[in-house]
mmCIF file of C-alpha atoms in Angstrom:
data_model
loop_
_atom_site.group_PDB
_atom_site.id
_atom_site.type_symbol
_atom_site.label_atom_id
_atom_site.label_comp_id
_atom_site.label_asym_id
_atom_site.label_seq_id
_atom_site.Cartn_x
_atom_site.Cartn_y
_atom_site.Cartn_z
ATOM 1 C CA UNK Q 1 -24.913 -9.143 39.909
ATOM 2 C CA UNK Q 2 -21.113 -10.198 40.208
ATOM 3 C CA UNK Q 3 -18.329 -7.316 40.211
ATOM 4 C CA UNK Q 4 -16.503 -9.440 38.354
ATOM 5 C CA UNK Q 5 -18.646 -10.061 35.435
ATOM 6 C CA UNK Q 6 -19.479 -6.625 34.522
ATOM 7 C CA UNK Q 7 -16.015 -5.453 35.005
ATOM 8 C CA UNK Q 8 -15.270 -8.421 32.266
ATOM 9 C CA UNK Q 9 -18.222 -7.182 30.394
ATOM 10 C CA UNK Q 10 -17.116 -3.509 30.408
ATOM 11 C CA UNK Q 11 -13.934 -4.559 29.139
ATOM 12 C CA UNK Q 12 -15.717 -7.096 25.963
ATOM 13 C CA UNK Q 13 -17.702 -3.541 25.211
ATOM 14 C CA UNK Q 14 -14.706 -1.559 25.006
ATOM 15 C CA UNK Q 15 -12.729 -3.803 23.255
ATOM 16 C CA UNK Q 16 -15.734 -4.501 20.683
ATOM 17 C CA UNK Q 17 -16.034 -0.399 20.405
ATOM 18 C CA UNK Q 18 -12.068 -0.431 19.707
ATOM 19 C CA UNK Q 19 -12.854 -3.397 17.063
ATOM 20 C CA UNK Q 20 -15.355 -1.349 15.397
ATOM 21 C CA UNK Q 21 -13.449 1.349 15.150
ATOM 22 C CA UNK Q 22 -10.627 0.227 13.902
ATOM 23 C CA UNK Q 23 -12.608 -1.730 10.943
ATOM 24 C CA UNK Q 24 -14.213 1.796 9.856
ATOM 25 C CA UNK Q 25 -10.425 3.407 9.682
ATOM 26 C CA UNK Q 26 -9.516 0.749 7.931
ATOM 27 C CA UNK Q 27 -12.500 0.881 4.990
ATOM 28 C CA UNK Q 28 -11.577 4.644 4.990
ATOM 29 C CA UNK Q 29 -7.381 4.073 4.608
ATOM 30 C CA UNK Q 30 -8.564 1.317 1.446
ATOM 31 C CA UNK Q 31 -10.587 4.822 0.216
ATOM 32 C CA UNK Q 32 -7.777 7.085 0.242
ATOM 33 C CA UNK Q 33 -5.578 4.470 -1.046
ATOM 34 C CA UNK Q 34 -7.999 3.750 -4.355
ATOM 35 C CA UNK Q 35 -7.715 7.156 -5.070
ATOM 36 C CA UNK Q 36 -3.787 7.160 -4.109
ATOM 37 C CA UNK Q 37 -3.883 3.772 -6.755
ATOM 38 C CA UNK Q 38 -5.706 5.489 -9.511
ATOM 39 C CA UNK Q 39 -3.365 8.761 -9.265
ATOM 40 C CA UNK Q 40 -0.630 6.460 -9.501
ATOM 41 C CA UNK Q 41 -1.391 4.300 -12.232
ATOM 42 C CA UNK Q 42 -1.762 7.598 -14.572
ATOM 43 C CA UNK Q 43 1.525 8.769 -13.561
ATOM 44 C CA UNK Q 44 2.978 5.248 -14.062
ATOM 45 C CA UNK Q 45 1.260 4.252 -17.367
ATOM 46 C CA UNK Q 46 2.527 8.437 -18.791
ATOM 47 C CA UNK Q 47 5.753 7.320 -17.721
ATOM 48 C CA UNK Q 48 5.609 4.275 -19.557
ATOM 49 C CA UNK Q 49 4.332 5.907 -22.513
ATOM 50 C CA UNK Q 50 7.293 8.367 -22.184
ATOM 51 C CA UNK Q 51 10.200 5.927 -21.773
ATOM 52 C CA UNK Q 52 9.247 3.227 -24.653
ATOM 53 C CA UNK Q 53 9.278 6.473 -26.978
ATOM 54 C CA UNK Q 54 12.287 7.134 -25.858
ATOM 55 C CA UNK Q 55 13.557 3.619 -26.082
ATOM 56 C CA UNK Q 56 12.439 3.635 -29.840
ATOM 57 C CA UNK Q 57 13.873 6.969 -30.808
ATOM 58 C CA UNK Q 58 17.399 5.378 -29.390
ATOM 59 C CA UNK Q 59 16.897 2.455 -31.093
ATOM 60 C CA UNK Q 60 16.300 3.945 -34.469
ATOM 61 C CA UNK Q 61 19.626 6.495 -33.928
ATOM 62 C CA UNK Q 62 21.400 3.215 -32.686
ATOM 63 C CA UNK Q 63 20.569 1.686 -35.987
ATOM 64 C CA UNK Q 64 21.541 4.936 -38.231
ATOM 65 C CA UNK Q 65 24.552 5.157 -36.401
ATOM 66 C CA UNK Q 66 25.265 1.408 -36.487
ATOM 67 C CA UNK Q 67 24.862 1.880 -40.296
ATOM 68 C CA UNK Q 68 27.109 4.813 -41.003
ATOM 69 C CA UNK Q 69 29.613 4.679 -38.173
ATOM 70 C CA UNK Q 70 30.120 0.925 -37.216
ATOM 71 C CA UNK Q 71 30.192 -0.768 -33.921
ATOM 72 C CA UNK Q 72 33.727 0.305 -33.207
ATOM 73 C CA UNK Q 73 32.829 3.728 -33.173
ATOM 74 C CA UNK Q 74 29.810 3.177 -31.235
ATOM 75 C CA UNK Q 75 32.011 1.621 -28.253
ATOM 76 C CA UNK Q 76 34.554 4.553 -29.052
ATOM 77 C CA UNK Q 77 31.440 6.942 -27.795
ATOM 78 C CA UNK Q 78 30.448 5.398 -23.933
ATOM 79 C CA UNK Q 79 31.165 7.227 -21.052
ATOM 80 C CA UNK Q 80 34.258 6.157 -18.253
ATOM 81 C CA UNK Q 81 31.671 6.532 -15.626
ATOM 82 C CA UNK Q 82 28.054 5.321 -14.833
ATOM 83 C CA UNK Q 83 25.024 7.107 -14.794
ATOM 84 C CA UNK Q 84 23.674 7.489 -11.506
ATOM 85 C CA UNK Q 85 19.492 7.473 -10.282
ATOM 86 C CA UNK Q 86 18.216 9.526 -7.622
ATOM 87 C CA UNK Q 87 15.040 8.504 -5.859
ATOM 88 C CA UNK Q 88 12.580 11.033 -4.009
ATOM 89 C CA UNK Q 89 10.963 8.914 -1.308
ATOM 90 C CA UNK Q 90 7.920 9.975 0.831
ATOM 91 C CA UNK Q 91 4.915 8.419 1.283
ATOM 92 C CA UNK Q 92 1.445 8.773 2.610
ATOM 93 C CA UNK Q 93 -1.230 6.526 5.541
ATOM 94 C CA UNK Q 94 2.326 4.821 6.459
ATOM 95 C CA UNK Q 95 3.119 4.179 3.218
ATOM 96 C CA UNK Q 96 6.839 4.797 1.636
ATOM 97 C CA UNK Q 97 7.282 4.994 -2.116
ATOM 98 C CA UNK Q 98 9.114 6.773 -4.412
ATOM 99 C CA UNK Q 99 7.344 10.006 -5.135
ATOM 100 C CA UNK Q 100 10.445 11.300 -7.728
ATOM 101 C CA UNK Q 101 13.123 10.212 -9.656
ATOM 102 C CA UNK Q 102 15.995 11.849 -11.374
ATOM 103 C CA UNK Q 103 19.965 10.749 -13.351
ATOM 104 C CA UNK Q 104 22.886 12.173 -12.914
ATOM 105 C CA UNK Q 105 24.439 11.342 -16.591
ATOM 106 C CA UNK Q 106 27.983 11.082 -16.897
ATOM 107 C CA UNK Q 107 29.714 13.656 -19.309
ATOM 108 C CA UNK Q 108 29.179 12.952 -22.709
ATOM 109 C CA UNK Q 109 32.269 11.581 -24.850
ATOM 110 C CA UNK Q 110 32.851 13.631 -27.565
ATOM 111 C CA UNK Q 111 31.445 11.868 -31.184
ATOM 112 C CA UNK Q 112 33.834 10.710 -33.044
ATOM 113 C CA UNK Q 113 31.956 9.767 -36.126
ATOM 114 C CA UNK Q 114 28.793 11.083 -38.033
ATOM 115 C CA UNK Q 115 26.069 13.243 -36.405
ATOM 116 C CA UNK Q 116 24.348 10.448 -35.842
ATOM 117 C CA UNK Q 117 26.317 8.684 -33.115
ATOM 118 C CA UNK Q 118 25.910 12.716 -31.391
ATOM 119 C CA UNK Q 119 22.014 11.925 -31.815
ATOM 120 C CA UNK Q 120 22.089 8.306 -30.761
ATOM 121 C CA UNK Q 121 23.815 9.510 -27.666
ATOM 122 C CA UNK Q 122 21.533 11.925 -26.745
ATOM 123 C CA UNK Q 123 18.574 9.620 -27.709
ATOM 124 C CA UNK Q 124 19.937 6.866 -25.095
ATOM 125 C CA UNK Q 125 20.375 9.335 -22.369
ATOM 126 C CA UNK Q 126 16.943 10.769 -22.629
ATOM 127 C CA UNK Q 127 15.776 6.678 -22.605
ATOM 128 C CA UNK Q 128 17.851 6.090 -19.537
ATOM 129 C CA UNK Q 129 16.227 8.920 -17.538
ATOM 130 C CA UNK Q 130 12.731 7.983 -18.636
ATOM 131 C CA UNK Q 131 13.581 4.247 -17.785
ATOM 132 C CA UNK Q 132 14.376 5.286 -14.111
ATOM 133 C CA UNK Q 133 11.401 7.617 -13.771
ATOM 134 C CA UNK Q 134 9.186 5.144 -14.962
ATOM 135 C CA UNK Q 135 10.706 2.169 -12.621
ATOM 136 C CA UNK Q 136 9.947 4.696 -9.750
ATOM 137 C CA UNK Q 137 6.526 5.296 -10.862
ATOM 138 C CA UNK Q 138 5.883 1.684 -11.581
ATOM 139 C CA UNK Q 139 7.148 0.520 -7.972
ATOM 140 C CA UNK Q 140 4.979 3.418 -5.827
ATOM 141 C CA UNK Q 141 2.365 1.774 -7.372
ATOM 142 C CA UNK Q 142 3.612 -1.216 -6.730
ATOM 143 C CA UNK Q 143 3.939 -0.447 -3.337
ATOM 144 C CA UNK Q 144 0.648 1.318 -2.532
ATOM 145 C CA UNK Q 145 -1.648 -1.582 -4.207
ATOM 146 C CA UNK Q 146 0.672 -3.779 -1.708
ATOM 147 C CA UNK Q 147 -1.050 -1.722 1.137
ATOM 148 C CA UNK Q 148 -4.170 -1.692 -0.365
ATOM 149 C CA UNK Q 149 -4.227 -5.751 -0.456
ATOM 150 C CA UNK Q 150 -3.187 -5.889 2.897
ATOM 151 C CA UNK Q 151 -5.462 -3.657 4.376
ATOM 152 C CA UNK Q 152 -8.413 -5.041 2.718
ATOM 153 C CA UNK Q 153 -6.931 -8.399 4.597
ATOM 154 C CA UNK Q 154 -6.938 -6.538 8.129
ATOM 155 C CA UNK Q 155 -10.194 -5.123 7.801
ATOM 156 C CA UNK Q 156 -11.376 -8.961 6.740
ATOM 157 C CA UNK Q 157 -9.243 -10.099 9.424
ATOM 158 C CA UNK Q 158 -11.174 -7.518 12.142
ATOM 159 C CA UNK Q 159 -14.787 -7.842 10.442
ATOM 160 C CA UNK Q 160 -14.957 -11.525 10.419
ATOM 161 C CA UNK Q 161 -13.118 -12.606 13.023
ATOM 162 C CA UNK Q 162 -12.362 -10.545 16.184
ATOM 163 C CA UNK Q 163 -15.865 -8.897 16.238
ATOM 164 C CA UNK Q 164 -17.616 -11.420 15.826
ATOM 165 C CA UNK Q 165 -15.846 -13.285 18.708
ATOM 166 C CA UNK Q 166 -16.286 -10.197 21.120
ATOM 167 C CA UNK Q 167 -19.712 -10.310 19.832
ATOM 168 C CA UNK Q 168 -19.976 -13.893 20.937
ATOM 169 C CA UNK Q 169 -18.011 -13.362 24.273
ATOM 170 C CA UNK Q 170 -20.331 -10.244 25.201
ATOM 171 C CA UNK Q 171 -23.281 -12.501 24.554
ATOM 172 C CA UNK Q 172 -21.991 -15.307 26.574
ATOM 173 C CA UNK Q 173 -21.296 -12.596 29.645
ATOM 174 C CA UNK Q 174 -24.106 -11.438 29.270
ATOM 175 C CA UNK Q 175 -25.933 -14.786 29.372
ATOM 176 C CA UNK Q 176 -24.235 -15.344 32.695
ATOM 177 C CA UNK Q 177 -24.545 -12.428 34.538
ATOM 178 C CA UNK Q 178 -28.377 -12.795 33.805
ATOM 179 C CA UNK Q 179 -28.465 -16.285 35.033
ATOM 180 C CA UNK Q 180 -26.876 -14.517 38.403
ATOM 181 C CA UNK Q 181 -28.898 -12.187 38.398
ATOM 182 C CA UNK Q 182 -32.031 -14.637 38.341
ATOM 183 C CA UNK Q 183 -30.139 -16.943 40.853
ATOM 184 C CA UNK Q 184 -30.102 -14.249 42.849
ATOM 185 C CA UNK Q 185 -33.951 -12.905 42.880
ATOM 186 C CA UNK Q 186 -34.319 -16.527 43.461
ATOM 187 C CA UNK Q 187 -32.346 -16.559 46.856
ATOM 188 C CA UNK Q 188 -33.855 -13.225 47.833
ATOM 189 C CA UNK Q 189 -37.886 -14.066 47.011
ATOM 190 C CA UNK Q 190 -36.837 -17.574 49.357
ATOM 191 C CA UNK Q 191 -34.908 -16.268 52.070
ATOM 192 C CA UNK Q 192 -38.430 -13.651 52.059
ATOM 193 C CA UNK Q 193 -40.233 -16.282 52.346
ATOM 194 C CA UNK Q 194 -39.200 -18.309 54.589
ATOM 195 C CA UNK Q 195 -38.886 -15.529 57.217
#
C-alpha cells in the first residue's frame, strides 16, 4: 500500500469528520436561532402594538388641539432641540442586534394654549419613544432571521456539496489504494512463483 495514498486518505477522513461536524453545529445554531426568532417576534409585534397606540392617542390630542388652539400655537409648542435614541446592542451565536432602546426627549416648551396642546405634547413624546423601541425590536429581528437564512444556506452549502465531494474523493482513494494493493499481491504471488 502507498504512503502516499493513505496519508491523502487520512487527510479526506479528517476533513470529511470536520465536514460533518460542522453541518451538525450548524442545524443546532438554526435551533437556537428559531427560538431566538420566535422570542423576538413577540417582543417586536408588543412593541408594535405599543407604539401605533401611542401614535393614535397623539393623533387624536393633535386633532383636539388643532381644533381649539390652531396650528400657530401648535408650532409655538416644539422643542429648540432634537430628541435623541439610544440603542443597547449585544447579541448572541455571533450575532449583533439591538437588545434595548431608549430617548433622551428634549425639555418640554411650556403650552401656550389649552390643556390640550400640554396633552398632545405628552402624547407625541410617549409615540416617539415607542417608535424607537419598536424600530429596535423590529431590526434584531430583522437581523437574527438574516442569520437564520444564511445559516440554513451554509449548512446546504456543507450537506450537499463539500461532503458529498469528500465522500466521493475518499471513495476514489480508496478505489486506488485497493487496486495497489491487488497490484501488489499480484507482484508478490509472481515473483513466488517464479523462484
Amino acid at each position: 500500500m502507498s504512503g502516499s495514498g493513505r496519508a491523502a486518505r487520512a487527510e479526506v477522513e479528517r476533513r470529511l469528520e470536520t465536514a460533518r461536524r460542522g453541518a451538525e453545529l450548524l442545524d443546532r445554531k438554526q435551533q437556537i436561532l428559531r427560538i431566538a426568532i420566535s422570542n423576538r417576534k413577540e417582543k417586536a409585534e408588543q412593541s408594535r402594538l405599543a407604539w401605533e397606540q401611542a401614535a393614535r392617542n397623539a393623533a387624536l390630542w393633535l386633532s383636539r388641539t388643532l381644533a381649539m388652539d390652531g396650528l400657530g400655537r401648535v408650532h409655538g409648542a416644539v422643542p429648540d432641540s432634537y430628541a435623541k435614541a439610544g440603542i443597547v446592542w449585544g447579541g448572541a451565536m455571533g450575532i449583533r442586534y439591538p437588545e434595548g432602546a431608549s430617548v433622551t426627549l428634549p425639555a418640554p416648551v411650556p403650552p401656550a394654549g389649552s390643556s390640550a396642546l400640554a396633552f398632545a405634547a405628552a402624547a407625541h413624546r410617549e409615540a416617539l419613544a415607542a417608535a424607537v423601541i419598536h424600530a429596535a425590536d423590529a431590526r434584531a429581528l430583522l437581523l437574527v432571521s438574516r442569520e437564520l437564512a444564511e445559516t440554513r444556506t451554509r449548512q446546504r452549502a456543507v450537506e450537499n456539496r463539500w461532503i458529498p465531494r469528500l465522500e466521493a474523493e475518499l471513495e476514489r482513494i480508496q478505489r486506488s489504494l485497493a487496486e495497489q494493493e491487488l497490484e501488489e499481491s499480484l507482484r508478490l504471488r509472481w515473483a513466488a512463483g517464479a523462484v
